[in-house]
Amino acid sequence: MSKLKWWQKSIVYQVYPKSFQDTTGTGVGDIPGVTRHLDYLKSLGTGAIWLTPVYPSPMVDNGYDISDYCGIDPSYGTMEDMETLIAEAKKRDIRIVMDLVFNHSSDQHPWFLESKKDRTNPKADWYIWRDAKPDGSAPTNWRAIFGGSAWTWCEERQQYYLHTFAEAQPDLNWENPEVRKALFDAANFWLDKGVGGFRIDAIVYIKKPEFADGTPDGPDGLVGIHEMTANTPGILDFLHEFRREVFDGHDIFTVGEANGVSPEELPQWVGEDGVFSMLFEFSHLELAYPEGEIWCKRFPWKITQLKQALTASQKATAKEGWYPIFFENHDQNRSMHRYFPEGTDPKTAAKALATILYTLRGTPFVYEGEEIGMTNVAFPHIEDYNDISTHGQYEYALKKGFTPEEALKCVQFQSRDNARTPMQWTCETNAGFTTGKPWLPVHEDFMDCCVEAEAEDGDSVLSYYRRLNRERTTGAAAEILQQGTYEELLPDDERVYVFERSLDDHATYTIVNFTNEPVTYDAGFLKDAKPLLGNCKNPEKGKLRPAEAVVYMD
Ligand code: NOJ
């Protein structure tokens, strides 16, 4: 066990501070709210808290538009609050992990305010500026990830600037060594404060290719920017410099957000010769999403596709690197709706996914509320949604010819606000999140689904998470679960996911029914193995109830 690093043995808990705990009655969560719940987080086995951005920001994209990389947004508290959080967490053996958003800044960042003035100022080359085409249109036909053209015209400078995401998030020019130095200095500022690592946002976009039009993929005549710019050759040179200048020599972990890096490419990115400790890749989330489509409906996907994606990531990180196991974050809708058919009992489904999360090889990343089984919401009006991407998707759906009612229905399923409703702590008003008016409505099911109620109930999702954590850290199977190898069994089964983890002469077998019906499977491989835990009482070998998950051990 000793061979593993601290962040390989614990879990990482992701906090979306705006929705976690408000201590001042503003309706917005804050940093003291995170400090308040450190003991709770410890009880889940948390060794690191990934805080989504808490820096000063106009909040166009809830903090992913940063106007000062070395400060704290007043709505979240002060630098002193942050220092208190880091210190109090450390007392409990928990490290704070900062979110580095270095592909872009806010358009209100002083760097951009200077850059946009003219073509000769000292920061003129800090962002990506280009002239218009001869007819005055944008330099390329790329569509920003949140919708609309990825180029915005700047009157002052008489040029367009590039933004992979929203207009208010101009892309930084990584080709400029001064930009890279400024960003690395900011990361080092946080290391000096004692943080335990970094999650690195949207990192696949930092290297830009030739600026050329692509083949349009939608009714707006544009092509998704991701297809044109993600993972451009040369990116790894920037990243190795990042590693040398910031990460090397520190007892931290790094996890890069890297949509579009395939499991086969992982070894270049993670491990001794790579750049990061771990990489979030999204092959198990983006099952059967057709390119250029609106993300608004459930696309038909096969359970074998999910199994293949997970197995490929497990194999790719078997020797080098390490896998961040996750089903949820602040950009995804709640996972039980995504992976299980409509009508499945949400609590059973939440526990089934938790079983995989804690028994695959890697570090489990738990997103706030996942551990109590929080579910999606469906707000009745588009105005009720805060998320900029939801609004972009809605506009796009209208352009595609959907009626406003259809467009709303469409975005309700995928909206990132599904994951951003306030954390449900108690059965009291606003689920104990705030004494004020919450910035986003609290889910109406909070009386049934909250920490207070679930802590008392031995059958709750929360109790199941705690149980899984005990098994993974101190239980009979702990060594196998942390260090054992991974092998998929029954790979062609379209209903059941089975994998074996083995170490020396012992093994665990995780078996999950992804359907909402009873199923049978050939249990020959289980031989004398005994049930270790599961989400239904009295499991029977060879049979599974709807969404049943069970772990056997021999
Ligand atoms: C990925 C983040 O997770 C997401 O929330 C954000 O909107 C974009 N990157 C842009 O920073």
XYZ file of C-alpha atoms and ligand atoms in Angstrom:
565
model
C 0.000 0.000 0.000
C 2.841 2.322 0.781
C 3.761 2.605 -2.893
C 0.683 4.698 -3.543
C 0.702 8.463 -3.196
C -1.692 10.270 -0.864
C -4.014 11.306 -3.662
C -4.236 7.752 -4.969
C -5.522 6.462 -1.644
C -8.178 9.054 -0.838
C -11.108 10.459 -2.731
C -11.340 13.914 -4.274
C -14.527 15.802 -3.517
C -15.510 18.551 -5.925
C -17.097 21.634 -4.414
C -18.999 24.133 -6.553
C -18.689 26.922 -3.972
C -21.562 29.005 -5.288
C -23.952 26.168 -4.457
C -22.338 24.533 -1.437
C -23.099 26.534 1.716
C -23.963 30.178 2.206
C -22.887 31.528 5.612
C -23.895 35.163 5.111
C -27.468 35.066 3.798
C -26.607 36.412 0.333
C -28.031 33.340 -1.400
C -24.579 32.518 -2.763
C -22.322 29.889 -1.202
C -18.951 31.004 0.132
C -15.536 29.839 1.324
C -16.415 29.798 5.057
C -19.258 27.489 3.988
C -16.698 24.990 2.752
C -14.687 25.283 5.975
C -17.873 24.633 7.959
C -18.320 21.234 6.354
C -14.765 19.892 6.485
C -15.626 17.195 9.026
C -18.496 16.036 6.850
C -16.152 15.833 3.861
C -13.609 13.936 5.919
C -16.274 11.372 6.833
C -16.512 10.507 3.137
C -12.779 9.800 2.881
C -11.921 13.123 1.253
C -8.182 13.750 0.896
C -8.524 16.701 -1.468
C -11.192 19.251 -2.264
C -11.272 20.522 -5.823
C -12.717 24.018 -5.592
C -14.157 25.326 -8.847
C -12.914 28.914 -9.401
C -13.211 31.328 -6.485
C -11.175 34.148 -8.069
C -12.561 37.616 -8.810
C -14.850 37.291 -11.786
C -17.765 39.061 -13.478
C -19.421 35.590 -13.249
C -20.561 35.409 -16.854
C -19.591 31.734 -16.639
C -19.758 31.424 -12.861
C -16.080 32.055 -12.207
C -14.574 30.481 -15.313
C -14.120 34.060 -16.533
C -11.346 35.293 -14.241
C -10.340 38.916 -13.797
C -7.540 38.325 -11.239
C -5.748 34.992 -10.926
C -4.367 35.767 -7.465
C -7.433 37.068 -5.631
C -10.736 35.919 -4.145
C -14.112 37.091 -5.409
C -15.805 39.148 -2.663
C -18.993 37.106 -3.032
C -17.002 34.090 -1.812
C -15.126 35.836 1.010
C -11.579 37.086 1.474
C -8.028 35.812 1.059
C -8.006 35.338 4.821
C -11.022 33.019 4.514
C -9.132 31.084 1.885
C -6.063 30.795 4.102
C -8.261 29.602 6.951
C -9.811 26.977 4.686
C -6.392 25.727 3.558
C -5.156 25.569 7.177
C -8.285 23.945 8.640
C -8.371 21.413 5.830
C -4.718 20.575 6.402
C -5.444 19.841 10.075
C -7.798 17.133 8.823
C -5.348 15.864 6.225
C -7.309 17.405 3.386
C -5.611 19.462 0.676
C -7.251 22.199 -1.362
C -7.002 21.900 -5.131
C -7.389 25.032 -7.241
C -8.966 25.255 -10.674
C -6.595 26.894 -13.166
C -8.435 28.511 -16.057
C -5.534 29.382 -18.344
C -6.966 28.997 -21.834
C -8.836 32.265 -21.424
C -9.423 35.088 -18.957
C -12.354 37.424 -18.455
C -12.738 40.313 -20.889
C -12.592 42.437 -17.726
C -9.116 41.206 -16.786
C -6.696 44.184 -16.810
C -4.570 42.276 -19.348
C -7.432 42.227 -21.838
C -8.521 45.786 -21.101
C -5.031 46.871 -22.090
C -4.685 44.479 -25.005
C -7.842 45.700 -26.672
C -6.822 49.403 -26.681
C -4.722 49.329 -29.846
C -2.278 47.165 -31.777
C 0.891 48.509 -30.158
C 0.330 48.489 -26.390
C 2.610 46.262 -24.241
C -0.078 43.563 -24.023
C -1.198 43.855 -27.649
C -0.107 40.286 -28.291
C -1.480 38.684 -25.108
C -4.708 37.522 -26.761
C -5.560 36.163 -30.213
C -6.313 39.084 -32.508
C -6.942 38.857 -36.249
C -8.103 41.163 -39.028
C -11.523 40.712 -40.600
C -11.835 38.914 -43.913
C -11.970 41.333 -46.873
C -15.782 41.365 -46.657
C -15.601 42.348 -42.982
C -16.662 38.961 -41.643
C -14.910 36.934 -38.920
C -11.485 35.438 -39.701
C -12.891 31.872 -39.625
C -16.290 30.199 -39.453
C -15.721 28.608 -36.053
C -18.578 28.254 -33.567
C -17.788 28.939 -29.899
C -18.555 26.160 -27.452
C -21.353 28.219 -25.910
C -22.786 29.069 -29.345
C -22.405 31.860 -31.911
C -19.200 32.847 -33.693
C -15.938 32.236 -31.812
C -14.770 35.713 -32.942
C -15.983 39.026 -31.583
C -15.307 42.369 -33.238
C -13.568 45.006 -31.138
C -14.340 48.548 -32.263
C -11.449 50.068 -30.368
C -8.789 47.930 -31.955
C -10.595 47.336 -35.260
C -9.860 43.615 -35.075
C -11.556 40.397 -34.042
C -10.505 38.423 -30.957
C -10.939 34.683 -30.509
C -12.937 33.072 -27.702
C -13.350 29.316 -27.503
C -16.158 29.800 -24.993
C -18.220 32.981 -24.378
C -17.537 36.415 -25.813
C -16.552 37.449 -22.280
C -13.798 34.771 -22.191
C -11.072 35.843 -24.654
C -8.415 33.191 -25.344
C -4.917 33.958 -24.103
C -2.025 33.749 -26.535
C 0.208 30.955 -25.239
C 2.716 31.581 -28.056
C 3.779 34.679 -26.131
C 6.371 33.714 -23.453
C 5.297 36.660 -21.259
C 1.776 35.222 -21.114
C 3.043 31.808 -20.136
C 5.254 33.323 -17.438
C 2.361 35.360 -16.004
C 0.196 32.244 -15.840
C 2.896 30.091 -14.272
C 3.550 32.830 -11.698
C -0.141 32.743 -10.752
C -0.060 28.968 -10.271
C 3.089 29.281 -8.147
C 1.348 31.932 -6.035
C -1.175 29.266 -5.014
C 1.506 26.660 -4.373
C 3.111 29.148 -1.984
C -0.233 29.326 -0.175
C -0.016 25.578 0.386
C -2.544 24.136 -2.031
C -2.348 20.434 -2.815
C -2.779 20.483 -6.559
C -4.569 21.803 -9.579
C -7.403 20.923 -11.899
C -6.513 22.517 -15.215
C -9.443 23.794 -17.251
C -9.972 23.393 -21.002
C -6.297 22.690 -21.507
C -6.639 21.045 -24.924
C -7.390 24.416 -26.531
C -4.258 26.383 -25.618
C -2.390 25.654 -28.872
C -4.054 27.158 -31.928
C -3.755 25.703 -35.419
C -3.697 27.565 -38.739
C -6.698 29.854 -38.917
C -8.780 28.305 -41.702
C -12.488 27.731 -42.312
C -13.939 24.270 -41.660
C -16.901 22.500 -43.230
C -20.078 23.886 -41.624
C -21.904 21.395 -39.421
C -25.073 23.296 -38.520
C -27.800 25.652 -39.733
C -25.711 28.669 -38.664
C -23.034 27.916 -41.302
C -20.402 27.428 -38.595
C -18.266 24.522 -37.462
C -17.661 23.605 -33.807
C -14.352 25.081 -32.623
C -13.462 21.894 -30.770
C -13.144 20.053 -34.102
C -10.798 22.723 -35.407
C -8.513 23.480 -32.473
C -8.492 20.762 -29.792
C -5.196 19.031 -29.126
C -3.225 20.761 -31.900
C 0.283 19.363 -32.439
C 2.832 21.290 -30.411
C 0.552 21.504 -27.363
C 2.707 19.097 -25.375
C 5.700 21.469 -25.612
C 3.708 24.143 -23.776
C 2.559 21.590 -21.248
C 6.018 20.235 -20.489
C 7.145 23.783 -19.789
C 4.131 24.170 -17.485
C 5.182 21.047 -15.627
C 8.812 22.190 -15.282
C 7.936 25.706 -14.167
C 5.140 24.822 -11.750
C 4.438 21.193 -10.871
C 7.845 19.557 -10.608
C 9.268 19.170 -7.120
C 5.953 19.560 -5.273
C 3.958 16.880 -3.489
C 0.786 17.732 -5.384
C -1.428 16.184 -8.002
C -2.637 17.670 -11.240
C -5.628 16.694 -13.293
C -6.150 18.165 -16.733
C -9.543 18.590 -18.351
C -8.970 17.096 -21.754
C -12.044 16.381 -23.862
C -10.897 14.821 -27.056
C -7.737 13.135 -25.764
C -8.427 9.469 -26.338
C -7.420 6.673 -23.967
C -4.758 5.653 -26.522
C -3.149 9.089 -26.282
C -3.196 9.108 -22.474
C 0.386 7.889 -21.962
C 1.726 11.074 -23.602
C -0.235 13.180 -21.162
C 0.025 11.392 -17.811
C 2.667 9.555 -15.812
C 6.418 9.952 -15.490
C 7.013 11.141 -19.040
C 3.693 12.892 -19.413
C 2.583 16.173 -17.908
C -0.244 15.615 -15.466
C -0.898 13.085 -12.706
C -4.335 12.380 -14.163
C -6.500 13.435 -17.055
C -10.233 13.824 -17.263
C -11.169 12.331 -20.593
C -14.790 12.086 -21.530
C -15.225 8.987 -23.662
C -17.565 7.412 -21.075
C -19.707 10.575 -20.968
C -19.937 11.383 -24.627
C -21.469 8.101 -25.677
C -23.152 8.366 -29.046
C -23.338 12.146 -29.109
C -23.420 12.930 -32.836
C -21.052 15.773 -33.748
C -22.699 19.119 -34.377
C -25.969 18.028 -32.783
C -27.719 19.815 -29.974
C -26.947 18.067 -26.725
C -30.537 18.126 -25.722
C -31.831 14.632 -25.960
C -30.857 11.196 -24.842
C -29.048 9.591 -27.755
C -29.338 5.848 -27.998
C -26.141 4.280 -26.736
C -25.178 0.763 -25.842
C -24.005 -0.494 -22.499
C -21.131 -2.178 -24.329
C -19.981 1.293 -25.477
C -19.829 2.472 -21.876
C -17.981 -0.668 -20.834
C -15.501 -0.311 -23.694
C -14.814 3.316 -22.792
C -14.185 2.521 -19.127
C -12.081 -0.513 -19.967
C -9.967 1.449 -22.456
C -9.186 4.080 -19.791
C -8.388 1.415 -17.212
C -6.038 -0.328 -19.636
C -4.398 2.917 -20.732
C -3.507 3.803 -17.145
C -2.683 0.286 -15.966
C 1.091 0.811 -15.898
C 1.701 4.511 -16.357
C -0.430 7.308 -15.009
C -3.543 7.053 -12.908
C -7.244 7.345 -13.638
C -9.624 9.930 -12.131
C -12.873 7.989 -11.888
C -15.880 10.268 -12.308
C -19.455 10.295 -13.481
C -20.441 13.799 -12.407
C -19.100 17.314 -12.273
C -20.518 20.822 -12.531
C -20.854 20.533 -16.329
C -22.916 17.344 -16.475
C -26.475 16.550 -15.588
C -26.945 14.129 -12.695
C -25.551 10.745 -13.580
C -28.406 8.350 -12.764
C -30.504 10.030 -15.469
C -27.712 9.631 -17.982
C -26.795 6.007 -17.450
C -30.053 4.343 -16.428
C -33.359 4.114 -18.299
C -36.192 6.437 -17.339
C -38.219 4.979 -14.495
C -35.236 3.405 -12.696
C -35.302 4.018 -8.941
C -32.881 6.968 -8.628
C -31.434 5.897 -5.279
C -30.669 2.365 -6.462
C -29.118 3.808 -9.628
C -27.044 6.320 -7.623
C -25.704 3.492 -5.466
C -24.966 1.349 -8.527
C -22.811 4.103 -10.021
C -21.126 4.682 -6.651
C -20.206 0.986 -6.617
C -18.314 1.418 -9.886
C -16.807 4.732 -8.756
C -15.232 3.142 -5.682
C -14.208 -0.213 -7.124
C -12.522 0.725 -10.414
C -8.774 1.342 -10.294
C -8.020 5.035 -9.737
C -9.045 7.949 -7.559
C -12.808 8.467 -7.158
C -13.935 12.050 -7.809
C -17.253 12.725 -6.070
C -19.184 15.823 -7.089
C -21.184 17.659 -4.417
C -24.608 16.116 -3.948
C -23.707 12.937 -5.838
C -23.127 11.242 -2.478
C -26.735 11.882 -1.445
C -28.199 10.998 -4.837
C -29.257 14.468 -5.967
C -31.307 14.355 -9.168
C -31.982 16.627 -12.171
C -34.370 19.553 -12.062
C -36.644 20.878 -14.806
C -37.254 24.615 -14.433
C -40.489 25.757 -16.133
C -39.064 28.787 -18.003
C -35.843 29.401 -19.898
C -35.380 32.560 -17.785
C -35.072 30.330 -14.704
C -31.811 28.940 -16.067
C -28.586 30.699 -15.137
C -26.100 28.663 -17.167
C -24.721 30.513 -20.193
C -24.313 27.276 -22.114
C -27.973 26.341 -21.589
C -29.005 29.651 -23.114
C -26.640 29.084 -26.062
C -28.134 25.634 -26.616
C -31.657 27.026 -26.412
C -30.917 29.667 -29.084
C -29.345 27.015 -31.275
C -32.381 24.766 -30.889
C -34.635 27.660 -31.990
C -32.391 28.180 -35.044
C -32.803 24.503 -35.833
C -36.552 25.041 -36.039
C -37.695 23.864 -32.588
C -40.614 25.711 -30.991
C -39.790 27.516 -27.711
C -41.562 24.731 -25.770
C -39.586 22.037 -27.559
C -36.338 23.953 -27.169
C -36.942 24.279 -23.419
C -37.718 20.608 -23.037
C -34.624 19.866 -24.954
C -32.220 21.883 -22.803
C -33.823 20.779 -19.533
C -32.259 17.330 -19.796
C -28.671 18.385 -20.483
C -28.525 21.735 -18.671
C -25.475 22.205 -16.465
C -27.812 23.794 -13.913
C -29.008 20.259 -13.113
C -25.755 19.850 -11.210
C -25.654 23.375 -9.816
C -28.768 23.535 -7.672
C -27.860 24.198 -4.040
C -26.465 21.406 -1.903
C -29.167 19.818 0.237
C -28.054 19.782 3.860
C -31.175 19.721 6.027
C -34.947 19.366 5.887
C -35.345 23.046 6.754
C -36.048 26.028 4.482
C -33.824 26.089 1.404
C -32.389 22.754 2.494
C -30.171 24.600 4.962
C -28.154 26.089 2.099
C -28.978 29.732 2.802
C -31.158 31.939 4.962
C -31.545 34.260 1.957
C -32.900 33.712 -1.547
C -30.825 31.010 -3.248
C -29.164 32.149 -6.502
C -30.623 29.049 -8.180
C -33.781 27.346 -6.883
C -33.320 24.469 -4.448
C -34.523 21.097 -5.786
C -38.008 20.403 -4.428
C -37.131 16.853 -3.319
C -34.770 18.039 -0.577
C -36.802 16.668 2.368
C -36.129 13.142 1.117
C -32.696 13.775 -0.242
C -30.490 15.690 2.182
C -27.488 15.032 4.389
C -29.469 15.349 7.631
C -32.074 12.726 6.675
C -29.627 10.382 4.993
C -27.119 10.395 7.838
C -29.804 8.796 10.041
C -30.833 6.178 7.510
C -28.620 3.103 7.160
C -30.074 2.405 3.703
C -29.488 5.856 2.263
C -27.210 6.759 -0.617
C -24.980 8.646 1.834
C -24.618 5.626 4.126
C -23.753 3.532 1.097
C -20.990 5.975 0.100
C -19.579 5.837 3.615
C -19.651 2.068 3.501
C -17.863 2.048 0.136
C -15.231 4.362 1.528
C -14.618 2.052 4.480
C -14.247 -0.932 2.155
C -11.844 0.972 -0.056
C -9.664 2.250 2.768
C -9.776 -0.161 5.706
C -11.985 -3.111 4.743
C -10.963 -6.634 3.813
C -10.759 -5.715 0.128
C -8.920 -2.401 0.577
C -5.608 -3.516 -0.887
C -7.281 -5.119 -3.874
C -9.445 -2.073 -4.524
C -6.532 0.322 -4.323
C -3.883 -1.674 -6.097
C -5.397 -4.658 -7.883
C -5.314 -5.058 -11.643
C -8.456 -4.595 -13.743
C -9.979 -7.126 -16.088
C -13.368 -6.881 -17.756
C -15.524 -10.029 -17.783
C -18.534 -10.781 -20.000
C -17.587 -7.888 -22.328
C -20.341 -8.637 -24.862
C -23.166 -8.607 -22.331
C -25.501 -5.752 -23.282
C -27.093 -5.457 -19.846
C -24.490 -6.151 -17.218
C -21.055 -4.624 -16.517
C -18.659 -7.008 -14.775
C -15.056 -6.399 -13.834
C -12.523 -8.166 -11.702
C -9.829 -6.509 -9.612
C -7.124 -8.881 -8.489
C -4.072 -8.806 -6.291
C -1.972 -11.857 -5.439
C -4.465 -14.698 -4.852
C -7.506 -12.563 -4.127
C -10.006 -10.689 -6.238
C -13.141 -8.593 -6.143
C -15.868 -8.781 -8.776
C -18.098 -5.789 -9.407
C -21.352 -6.665 -11.164
C -23.876 -4.013 -12.222
C -27.209 -4.349 -14.002
C -27.609 -1.260 -16.202
C -31.222 -2.073 -17.088
C -34.422 -1.474 -15.195
C -35.394 -5.164 -15.421
C -34.335 -8.335 -13.639
C -31.551 -10.088 -15.570
C -29.520 -13.276 -15.355
C -25.845 -13.742 -16.152
C -23.418 -16.631 -16.222
C -21.873 -16.516 -12.749
C -19.334 -19.309 -13.315
C -16.415 -16.935 -12.696
C -17.605 -16.278 -9.135
C -16.856 -19.804 -7.909
C -16.729 -19.552 -4.078
C -16.604 -15.743 -3.928
C -18.760 -14.199 -1.186
C -20.773 -10.979 -1.394
C -18.915 -8.010 0.095
C -21.530 -5.323 -0.424
C -24.286 -4.271 -2.759
C -27.213 -1.921 -3.251
C -29.911 -4.601 -2.743
C -30.296 -7.021 0.158
C -29.385 -10.732 -0.172
C -27.796 -10.863 -3.632
C -28.097 -14.110 -5.577
C -25.320 -15.318 -7.850
C -26.362 -15.266 -11.509
C -29.368 -12.988 -10.932
C -29.703 -9.227 -10.625
C -32.680 -7.068 -9.804
C -33.243 -3.752 -11.686
C -30.120 -1.550 -11.329
C -28.676 -3.961 -8.803
C -24.956 -3.696 -8.096
C -23.002 -6.194 -6.067
C -19.360 -6.718 -5.228
C -18.116 -10.236 -4.473
C -14.751 -11.130 -3.055
C -12.667 -14.271 -2.917
C -14.760 23.770 -18.508
C -15.429 24.086 -17.217
O -15.584 22.901 -16.492
C -16.726 24.763 -17.548
O -17.574 24.903 -16.446
C -16.416 26.092 -18.176
O -17.618 26.688 -18.610
C -15.481 25.940 -19.376
N -14.420 25.009 -19.156
C -14.864 27.252 -19.734
O -13.905 27.626 -18.789
